[in-house]
């Protein structure tokens, strides 16, 4: 291979050819120059390698591989170790199959529960998404296989996904839609980042220099290759200039010809081509030889273990769960025998095997009957059993890549079945399988217990059986809120947009940030999850470790009779910032295992970003001086302990201009007092008294730009010295100093 990843000795045509795929899944090779081809393949919850007909929509078959729990389930684990074990396992399979780059993980935020691809994403919260994805990437790449972090950026719907323009403000991008990408790039260093299809504020992501170069590379230090989503490039030359290195899939040479023509005409500097070729050579150079043995049985056992950590016990009245092995159990619903365990589209895996919940329940229970739910005997067996377990959810045709849902309701036939079974049975459990949030309304209060499995991969059936019978203690927590109504979701009026545009009008108030701030009730809040044991929190201490950081310590005790896992959720609340802030935001978390009666002191770090907001005027993160409350929550809605802390924060001395407001001028820590004295010196006694006595008048002019205020005062016969304002503006510049980053 060319040494030091430099395109030395290559013709312009050869260099251009390296910047698009040879075919659907491979990069171009130049054998004469010693440059091999490498293979990319879909991920993120299992390898989708295609040897014959190729596609990016999951239409054609792929080679069998282990289907692990998709990201929707991993998000509910709240466990970086789960994400890491999956990343490593997929990495092993990829290396054995000769795949150099796996297309995943996806860290797009769940802005709306209707997004058809939510099953591929972790959470509505960027911290949770970023921590899990970082663990996944580090573990996968430790196996010698590169990851492709996707889809950058603001790709939060499937409707009109290849051209819709996301209209979103800078603070919202920085606080909600960028942070997961930023964390993975800066902490896990993925081999590639994949751009999204959509436009961001009018500019296609594939040719958005601000995204791909200024933010991704210049700010975050990304040094890998940027690859397009399959078919995302509209203007090849503009995309290359913006920082997109590899166009996928291959274009039959048309994109290469456009690059060559642009260089020949002087439209494009050949140095831009060389830069991207260097990145592609570096990507190729990091590829390790294929090899390694993969045991399908061991991979399947791992898939079952991690699946058990992902299911969320939403409700458990009257101690209905866990089931007793001697109980007469009626299993009802098609999903018990033919499970729904993954999503549709490009991530669809051809599993090595599939466990069914029905078989696993029969193996654990002593008296098990079954009805698909389509026949009348479902009610009969429910009436005769000690407990009925209804399997419900959404089919793959209901949610997939390529389209969004138009409702969060379960199919009406399933709701009717649940209600009928609940009316007949002594006790009723509902087990859910679905990729996006489903409504629990219309039947929630009729049943005794709800176990939400989301999508658990090929071993999900046996994992669910273990959870139902208490072989495994449930430990999942919701990574997204379950609303009472779709209309309650903050994106409701702006999703999926119209006329080629979608406005992110809710700003930073996404998911629980909105529900908690607006005090909108939900069925189950972000972070909620029950266990077969109990945990108590005590002894919270919060200690400042600087002007903008702190440590949190808390005792957690397992007060129940079973061993179990508990998620410590740390939220921060404040009114210190001069912008509208959520009631609380998740700022740290960890998952711990405790034996019955065991107590552990858990300590977590809150760094600068845990207290910061993004100031669009200063174009940087700011920690406002003031009071903060650190909270420990069982969920975003249930706070069990809190402690105050006061931070010095950042000393921000703003630079004034003639268009700064009267309030900003008079409130300035350096200029304000002198301006007041100057104004007072130029007022008559009557005018001074009027100004002192007219607080309402001052409130009315507070938001007036100084330019207009000086005109108003001149009309009233009050004029400041001509050099006063320019001198004070310069004084504000001298007093301003940078703080924070």
Tab-separated table of C-alpha atoms in Angstrom, residues 24-259:
chain	number	residue	atom	x	y	z
A	24	UNK	CA	-22.684	-1.854	-3.411
A	25	UNK	CA	-20.523	-2.905	-0.462
A	26	UNK	CA	-16.867	-2.577	-1.461
A	27	UNK	CA	-14.393	0.238	-1.949
A	28	UNK	CA	-12.370	0.494	-5.130
A	29	UNK	CA	-9.047	-1.294	-5.411
A	30	UNK	CA	-5.976	-0.268	-7.413
A	31	UNK	CA	-3.950	-3.450	-7.552
A	32	UNK	CA	-1.036	-1.899	-9.421
A	33	UNK	CA	-0.545	0.537	-6.560
A	34	UNK	CA	-1.017	-2.096	-3.882
A	35	UNK	CA	-4.343	-0.656	-2.722
A	36	UNK	CA	-6.851	-3.389	-1.817
A	37	UNK	CA	-10.611	-3.177	-1.587
A	38	UNK	CA	-12.374	-3.387	1.766
A	39	UNK	CA	-15.949	-4.398	2.533
A	40	UNK	CA	-18.524	-2.373	4.416
A	41	UNK	CA	-21.681	-4.018	5.731
A	42	UNK	CA	-24.841	-3.086	7.558
A	43	UNK	CA	-24.946	-3.439	11.352
A	44	UNK	CA	-25.841	-2.220	14.025
A	45	UNK	CA	-27.415	-5.165	15.937
A	46	UNK	CA	-26.069	-7.914	13.701
A	47	UNK	CA	-24.122	-8.386	10.513
A	48	UNK	CA	-26.117	-8.073	7.277
A	49	UNK	CA	-23.562	-9.298	4.767
A	50	UNK	CA	-24.794	-9.923	1.233
A	51	UNK	CA	-22.900	-12.152	-1.172
A	52	UNK	CA	-25.217	-11.998	-4.183
A	53	UNK	CA	-27.985	-9.477	-4.817
A	54	UNK	CA	-27.283	-6.311	-2.850
A	55	UNK	CA	-29.551	-3.630	-1.479
A	56	UNK	CA	-29.759	-1.109	1.354
A	57	UNK	CA	-33.394	-1.735	2.271
A	58	UNK	CA	-33.266	-5.314	3.525
A	59	UNK	CA	-35.148	-6.641	0.505
A	60	UNK	CA	-32.644	-9.300	-0.565
A	61	UNK	CA	-31.281	-12.105	1.562
A	62	UNK	CA	-28.108	-11.895	3.597
A	63	UNK	CA	-25.723	-14.453	5.072
A	64	UNK	CA	-26.901	-15.738	8.457
A	65	UNK	CA	-25.531	-13.952	11.510
A	66	UNK	CA	-26.424	-13.490	15.156
A	67	UNK	CA	-29.235	-11.015	15.637
A	68	UNK	CA	-28.584	-9.183	18.895
A	69	UNK	CA	-31.069	-6.843	20.599
A	70	UNK	CA	-31.483	-3.679	18.503
A	71	UNK	CA	-30.540	-0.299	19.947
A	72	UNK	CA	-34.102	0.379	21.158
A	73	UNK	CA	-33.640	-2.475	23.634
A	74	UNK	CA	-30.015	-1.678	24.462
A	75	UNK	CA	-31.085	1.847	25.359
A	76	UNK	CA	-33.432	0.399	27.973
A	77	UNK	CA	-30.574	-1.561	29.505
A	78	UNK	CA	-28.885	1.700	30.588
A	79	UNK	CA	-25.750	-0.429	30.620
A	80	UNK	CA	-22.577	0.409	28.645
A	81	UNK	CA	-21.373	-3.137	29.271
A	82	UNK	CA	-24.365	-4.519	27.356
A	83	UNK	CA	-23.601	-2.200	24.435
A	84	UNK	CA	-19.920	-3.140	24.558
A	85	UNK	CA	-20.570	-6.891	24.594
A	86	UNK	CA	-22.801	-6.534	21.542
A	87	UNK	CA	-20.265	-4.344	19.744
A	88	UNK	CA	-17.472	-6.816	20.397
A	89	UNK	CA	-19.571	-9.805	19.336
A	90	UNK	CA	-20.590	-8.184	16.053
A	91	UNK	CA	-16.974	-7.166	15.553
A	92	UNK	CA	-15.882	-10.796	15.877
A	93	UNK	CA	-18.445	-11.938	13.326
A	94	UNK	CA	-17.524	-9.112	10.971
A	95	UNK	CA	-13.831	-9.912	11.102
A	96	UNK	CA	-14.503	-13.594	10.513
A	97	UNK	CA	-16.590	-12.639	7.474
A	98	UNK	CA	-13.984	-10.274	6.048
A	99	UNK	CA	-15.984	-7.113	6.787
A	100	UNK	CA	-13.825	-4.111	7.644
A	101	UNK	CA	-16.499	-1.532	8.540
A	102	UNK	CA	-19.889	-2.132	10.171
A	103	UNK	CA	-22.490	0.549	9.522
A	104	UNK	CA	-23.496	1.511	13.045
A	105	UNK	CA	-24.282	2.511	15.677
A	106	UNK	CA	-27.132	4.963	15.084
A	107	UNK	CA	-27.385	7.719	17.681
A	108	UNK	CA	-30.172	9.880	16.299
A	109	UNK	CA	-32.501	11.222	18.955
A	110	UNK	CA	-36.061	9.928	19.283
A	111	UNK	CA	-37.757	13.248	18.667
A	112	UNK	CA	-41.117	11.673	17.871
A	113	UNK	CA	-42.440	8.217	18.756
A	114	UNK	CA	-43.697	7.982	15.170
A	115	UNK	CA	-40.268	7.744	13.548
A	116	UNK	CA	-40.218	4.434	11.714
A	117	UNK	CA	-36.562	3.852	12.451
A	118	UNK	CA	-36.632	4.487	16.196
A	119	UNK	CA	-35.794	0.818	16.773
A	120	UNK	CA	-32.286	1.558	15.482
A	121	UNK	CA	-31.690	4.366	17.972
A	122	UNK	CA	-31.040	4.312	21.695
A	123	UNK	CA	-32.956	7.080	23.392
A	124	UNK	CA	-34.654	10.460	23.507
A	125	UNK	CA	-31.708	11.603	25.664
A	126	UNK	CA	-28.305	12.467	24.154
A	127	UNK	CA	-26.231	11.497	27.210
A	128	UNK	CA	-27.680	8.001	27.406
A	129	UNK	CA	-27.314	7.574	23.638
A	130	UNK	CA	-23.731	8.823	23.599
A	131	UNK	CA	-22.480	6.729	26.501
A	132	UNK	CA	-23.947	3.502	25.109
A	133	UNK	CA	-22.742	4.170	21.573
A	134	UNK	CA	-19.227	5.013	22.777
A	135	UNK	CA	-19.014	1.686	24.584
A	136	UNK	CA	-20.249	-0.128	21.460
A	137	UNK	CA	-17.724	1.578	19.176
A	138	UNK	CA	-14.741	1.066	21.465
A	139	UNK	CA	-15.510	-2.638	21.855
A	140	UNK	CA	-16.148	-3.248	18.164
A	141	UNK	CA	-12.994	-1.468	17.067
A	142	UNK	CA	-10.944	-3.356	19.650
A	143	UNK	CA	-11.796	-6.426	17.550
A	144	UNK	CA	-10.179	-4.785	14.517
A	145	UNK	CA	-13.386	-3.731	12.762
A	146	UNK	CA	-14.236	-0.095	12.140
A	147	UNK	CA	-17.557	1.445	13.151
A	148	UNK	CA	-19.610	3.952	11.170
A	149	UNK	CA	-21.385	6.403	13.446
A	150	UNK	CA	-24.691	7.479	11.884
A	151	UNK	CA	-26.656	9.415	10.676
A	152	UNK	CA	-25.070	12.873	10.938
A	153	UNK	CA	-27.117	14.958	11.554
A	154	UNK	CA	-30.695	15.776	12.681
A	155	UNK	CA	-32.063	12.676	10.945
A	156	UNK	CA	-35.145	12.042	13.075
A	157	UNK	CA	-37.808	10.887	10.642
A	158	UNK	CA	-38.263	8.694	7.585
A	159	UNK	CA	-40.950	10.778	5.862
A	160	UNK	CA	-39.367	12.586	2.887
A	161	UNK	CA	-36.030	11.620	4.418
A	162	UNK	CA	-33.945	12.052	1.276
A	163	UNK	CA	-34.718	15.732	0.832
A	164	UNK	CA	-36.570	17.198	3.819
A	165	UNK	CA	-34.954	20.289	5.317
A	166	UNK	CA	-34.696	20.277	9.089
A	167	UNK	CA	-35.137	23.827	10.361
A	168	UNK	CA	-33.422	23.844	13.733
A	169	UNK	CA	-31.711	26.493	15.845
A	170	UNK	CA	-28.097	26.276	16.945
A	171	UNK	CA	-28.736	25.805	20.654
A	172	UNK	CA	-31.047	22.873	19.961
A	173	UNK	CA	-28.476	21.257	17.685
A	174	UNK	CA	-25.749	21.669	20.271
A	175	UNK	CA	-27.731	20.522	23.299
A	176	UNK	CA	-29.907	17.759	21.811
A	177	UNK	CA	-28.889	16.515	18.361
A	178	UNK	CA	-25.077	16.891	18.396
A	179	UNK	CA	-23.940	15.666	21.833
A	180	UNK	CA	-24.193	11.909	21.230
A	181	UNK	CA	-22.155	12.275	18.028
A	182	UNK	CA	-19.690	14.553	19.791
A	183	UNK	CA	-19.166	12.117	22.665
A	184	UNK	CA	-18.573	9.125	20.392
A	185	UNK	CA	-16.198	11.057	18.137
A	186	UNK	CA	-14.130	12.514	20.976
A	187	UNK	CA	-14.150	9.474	23.268
A	188	UNK	CA	-14.387	6.410	21.019
A	189	UNK	CA	-12.841	7.689	17.739
A	190	UNK	CA	-14.959	5.807	15.190
A	191	UNK	CA	-13.293	4.846	11.931
A	192	UNK	CA	-16.024	6.567	9.913
A	193	UNK	CA	-18.983	8.870	10.325
A	194	UNK	CA	-21.949	8.500	7.978
A	195	UNK	CA	-23.793	11.586	6.803
A	196	UNK	CA	-27.579	11.587	6.688
A	197	UNK	CA	-29.908	12.004	3.712
A	198	UNK	CA	-31.729	15.116	4.880
A	199	UNK	CA	-30.948	18.784	4.612
A	200	UNK	CA	-30.063	20.812	7.702
A	201	UNK	CA	-31.299	24.376	7.478
A	202	UNK	CA	-31.502	24.088	3.713
A	203	UNK	CA	-28.170	22.377	2.990
A	204	UNK	CA	-27.885	18.656	2.310
A	205	UNK	CA	-25.902	16.934	5.046
A	206	UNK	CA	-23.740	15.289	2.365
A	207	UNK	CA	-22.526	18.672	1.159
A	208	UNK	CA	-22.752	20.613	4.392
A	209	UNK	CA	-19.273	21.973	5.105
A	210	UNK	CA	-20.314	23.326	8.464
A	211	UNK	CA	-21.359	19.852	9.617
A	212	UNK	CA	-18.691	17.714	7.987
A	213	UNK	CA	-15.670	19.978	8.381
A	214	UNK	CA	-16.203	22.883	10.768
A	215	UNK	CA	-18.035	20.968	13.503
A	216	UNK	CA	-17.008	17.351	12.969
A	217	UNK	CA	-13.337	17.877	12.161
A	218	UNK	CA	-12.298	21.353	13.292
A	219	UNK	CA	-14.209	21.395	16.582
A	220	UNK	CA	-14.389	17.715	17.549
A	221	UNK	CA	-11.117	16.590	16.012
A	222	UNK	CA	-12.506	13.748	13.898
A	223	UNK	CA	-9.719	12.312	11.732
A	224	UNK	CA	-11.483	9.374	10.127
A	225	UNK	CA	-13.375	9.096	6.857
A	226	UNK	CA	-16.819	10.563	6.221
A	227	UNK	CA	-18.991	8.190	4.198
A	228	UNK	CA	-22.336	8.945	2.622
A	229	UNK	CA	-25.499	7.143	3.467
A	230	UNK	CA	-26.262	4.929	0.489
A	231	UNK	CA	-27.468	7.274	-2.260
A	232	UNK	CA	-27.261	10.471	-0.188
A	233	UNK	CA	-24.981	12.427	-2.524
A	234	UNK	CA	-26.683	14.944	-4.797
A	235	UNK	CA	-23.690	17.009	-5.940
A	236	UNK	CA	-20.464	14.974	-5.853
A	237	UNK	CA	-18.102	17.917	-6.187
A	238	UNK	CA	-19.883	20.001	-3.561
A	239	UNK	CA	-19.910	17.006	-1.211
A	240	UNK	CA	-16.187	16.407	-1.638
A	241	UNK	CA	-15.414	20.068	-1.027
A	242	UNK	CA	-17.601	19.995	2.089
A	243	UNK	CA	-15.669	17.088	3.579
A	244	UNK	CA	-17.456	13.926	2.406
A	245	UNK	CA	-14.760	11.421	1.469
A	246	UNK	CA	-16.443	8.224	0.283
A	247	UNK	CA	-19.627	8.074	-1.780
A	248	UNK	CA	-21.537	4.828	-1.457
A	249	UNK	CA	-22.574	2.782	-3.283
A	250	UNK	CA	-20.627	2.912	-6.528
A	251	UNK	CA	-21.913	5.152	-9.289
A	252	UNK	CA	-20.456	3.356	-12.284
A	253	UNK	CA	-17.792	6.043	-12.600
A	254	UNK	CA	-20.070	9.066	-13.036
A	255	UNK	CA	-19.103	10.631	-9.722
A	256	UNK	CA	-15.415	10.018	-10.433
A	257	UNK	CA	-15.740	11.793	-13.778
A	258	UNK	CA	-17.373	14.793	-12.115
A	259	UNK	CA	-14.466	15.085	-9.679
